[in-house]
mmCIF file of C-alpha atoms in Angstrom:
data_model
loop_
_atom_site.group_PDB
_atom_site.id
_atom_site.type_symbol
_atom_site.label_atom_id
_atom_site.label_comp_id
_atom_site.label_asym_id
_atom_site.label_seq_id
_atom_site.Cartn_x
_atom_site.Cartn_y
_atom_site.Cartn_z
ATOM 1 C CA MET A 1 47.647 51.833 82.101
ATOM 2 C CA ASN A 2 44.441 50.945 80.233
ATOM 3 C CA ALA A 3 41.440 49.019 81.499
ATOM 4 C CA GLY A 4 41.985 45.317 80.911
ATOM 5 C CA ASP A 5 45.778 45.533 81.098
ATOM 6 C CA HIS A 6 47.625 43.000 83.203
ATOM 7 C CA ILE A 7 50.231 43.833 85.795
ATOM 8 C CA VAL A 8 52.976 41.289 86.332
ATOM 9 C CA THR A 9 55.198 41.635 89.373
ATOM 10 C CA VAL A 10 58.635 40.195 88.750
ATOM 11 C CA ARG A 11 60.866 38.603 91.357
ATOM 12 C CA GLU A 12 63.003 41.722 91.766
ATOM 13 C CA GLY A 13 59.893 43.692 92.758
ATOM 14 C CA GLY A 14 59.375 45.634 89.552
ATOM 15 C CA THR A 15 56.167 45.513 87.537
ATOM 16 C CA ILE A 16 55.411 44.998 83.878
ATOM 17 C CA HIS A 17 52.190 46.291 82.328
ATOM 18 C CA ALA A 18 50.856 44.316 79.380
ATOM 19 C CA ARG A 19 47.676 44.130 77.360
ATOM 20 C CA THR A 20 48.282 40.467 76.535
ATOM 21 C CA LEU A 21 49.911 37.936 78.807
ATOM 22 C CA ILE A 22 51.297 34.641 77.541
ATOM 23 C CA ILE A 23 52.519 32.234 80.164
ATOM 24 C CA ALA A 24 54.991 29.819 78.589
ATOM 25 C CA THR A 25 56.129 27.539 81.367
ATOM 26 C CA GLY A 26 57.737 24.995 79.087
ATOM 27 C CA VAL A 27 56.948 21.399 78.479
ATOM 28 C CA ARG A 28 58.595 18.143 79.362
ATOM 29 C CA TYR A 29 58.223 15.487 76.727
ATOM 30 C CA ARG A 30 59.241 11.876 76.896
ATOM 31 C CA ARG A 31 61.193 10.385 74.037
ATOM 32 C CA LEU A 32 60.203 6.957 72.831
ATOM 33 C CA ASP A 33 62.720 4.213 73.429
ATOM 34 C CA VAL A 34 63.055 3.441 69.722
ATOM 35 C CA GLN A 35 66.306 2.493 68.063
ATOM 36 C CA ASN A 36 67.704 5.201 65.734
ATOM 37 C CA LEU A 37 64.941 7.675 66.622
ATOM 38 C CA GLU A 38 67.392 10.575 66.515
ATOM 39 C CA ARG A 39 67.954 9.935 62.777
ATOM 40 C CA PHE A 40 64.321 10.871 62.091
ATOM 41 C CA GLU A 41 63.861 13.726 64.562
ATOM 42 C CA PRO A 42 65.102 16.427 62.164
ATOM 43 C CA THR A 43 62.672 15.405 59.425
ATOM 44 C CA SER A 44 59.693 13.361 60.573
ATOM 45 C CA VAL A 45 59.428 13.067 64.365
ATOM 46 C CA TYR A 46 57.758 16.014 66.059
ATOM 47 C CA TYR A 47 57.084 16.841 69.685
ATOM 48 C CA ALA A 48 54.303 19.336 69.034
ATOM 49 C CA ALA A 49 51.132 19.572 66.968
ATOM 50 C CA THR A 50 50.972 23.125 65.705
ATOM 51 C CA MET A 51 49.977 24.468 62.316
ATOM 52 C CA PHE A 52 53.616 24.094 61.276
ATOM 53 C CA GLU A 53 53.583 20.323 61.856
ATOM 54 C CA ALA A 54 50.139 20.056 60.277
ATOM 55 C CA GLN A 55 51.400 21.758 57.121
ATOM 56 C CA MET A 56 54.558 19.639 57.040
ATOM 57 C CA CYS A 57 52.480 16.448 57.210
ATOM 58 C CA GLU A 58 49.317 17.381 55.332
ATOM 59 C CA ARG A 59 49.626 14.627 52.704
ATOM 60 C CA ASP A 60 51.188 12.014 54.966
ATOM 61 C CA PRO A 61 49.756 9.414 57.308
ATOM 62 C CA ILE A 62 50.509 10.379 60.926
ATOM 63 C CA VAL A 63 50.834 8.346 64.106
ATOM 64 C CA VAL A 64 50.350 10.210 67.382
ATOM 65 C CA VAL A 65 51.894 8.273 70.261
ATOM 66 C CA GLY A 66 50.431 8.875 73.698
ATOM 67 C CA GLY A 67 47.259 8.492 75.660
ATOM 68 C CA GLY A 68 47.007 11.748 77.565
ATOM 69 C CA ASN A 69 45.464 15.141 77.007
ATOM 70 C CA SER A 70 48.149 16.399 74.610
ATOM 71 C CA ALA A 71 47.962 13.289 72.418
ATOM 72 C CA GLY A 72 44.160 13.435 72.241
ATOM 73 C CA GLN A 73 44.170 17.102 71.268
ATOM 74 C CA ALA A 74 46.980 16.557 68.755
ATOM 75 C CA ALA A 75 45.180 13.654 67.069
ATOM 76 C CA LEU A 76 41.955 15.614 66.638
ATOM 77 C CA PHE A 77 43.778 18.716 65.417
ATOM 78 C CA LEU A 78 46.018 16.883 62.963
ATOM 79 C CA ALA A 79 43.089 14.841 61.623
ATOM 80 C CA ARG A 80 41.725 18.084 60.155
ATOM 81 C CA HIS A 81 44.921 18.549 58.137
ATOM 82 C CA ALA A 82 46.610 15.207 57.429
ATOM 83 C CA ALA A 83 45.846 12.398 55.018
ATOM 84 C CA CYS A 84 45.052 10.216 58.049
ATOM 85 C CA VAL A 85 45.945 10.016 61.719
ATOM 86 C CA ARG A 86 46.233 7.042 64.037
ATOM 87 C CA LEU A 87 46.367 7.421 67.813
ATOM 88 C CA LEU A 88 48.613 4.806 69.425
ATOM 89 C CA VAL A 89 48.001 4.245 73.147
ATOM 90 C CA ARG A 90 49.177 1.567 75.568
ATOM 91 C CA GLU A 91 46.073 1.584 77.734
ATOM 92 C CA ASP A 92 42.940 -0.417 77.012
ATOM 93 C CA ALA A 93 40.740 2.690 77.368
ATOM 94 C CA LEU A 94 41.360 6.266 76.242
ATOM 95 C CA SER A 95 39.771 7.654 79.399
ATOM 96 C CA ARG A 96 42.465 6.092 81.588
ATOM 97 C CA ASN A 97 44.888 9.022 81.089
ATOM 98 C CA MET A 98 42.835 11.368 78.916
ATOM 99 C CA PRO A 99 40.021 13.610 80.157
ATOM 100 C CA ARG A 100 36.636 11.971 79.545
ATOM 101 C CA TYR A 101 35.364 14.705 77.229
ATOM 102 C CA LEU A 102 38.462 14.371 75.031
ATOM 103 C CA ALA A 103 38.381 10.571 75.021
ATOM 104 C CA ALA A 104 34.713 10.728 73.985
ATOM 105 C CA GLU A 105 35.538 13.165 71.177
ATOM 106 C CA ASN A 106 38.328 10.908 69.894
ATOM 107 C CA GLU A 107 36.011 7.893 70.062
ATOM 108 C CA ARG A 108 33.223 9.817 68.315
ATOM 109 C CA HIS A 109 35.543 10.997 65.544
ATOM 110 C CA PRO A 110 38.384 8.476 65.529
ATOM 111 C CA PRO A 111 41.427 10.111 63.927
ATOM 112 C CA GLY A 112 42.226 6.893 62.038
ATOM 113 C CA SER A 113 38.696 6.608 60.612
ATOM 114 C CA ARG A 114 39.987 7.645 57.209
ATOM 115 C CA SER A 115 41.783 4.859 55.441
ATOM 116 C CA CYS A 116 45.484 4.931 56.304
#
């Protein structure tokens, strides 16, 4: 074992030594109650905002639906790659469900500030 390695103890009592540890606990997303949404999921509805989605949408206008941390981060990230991004929230203030620092960043650099 090297300095800086991590030791993970598994349920059965064994150990795993690793230099890098990625904890992927999964995610639970909520689907929008939109008629025929499943028709568009294979081609233009995404539940993540990674470089893959950014590349798939780089010339398209994007709408990010949600008012929480993930939506705020996704809008700012995608705004660096897409033609334009709009953040659609139900609340009257971003800081209601989004951390204040992230709401302030979205308000300072509104994703939809480029003409959509």
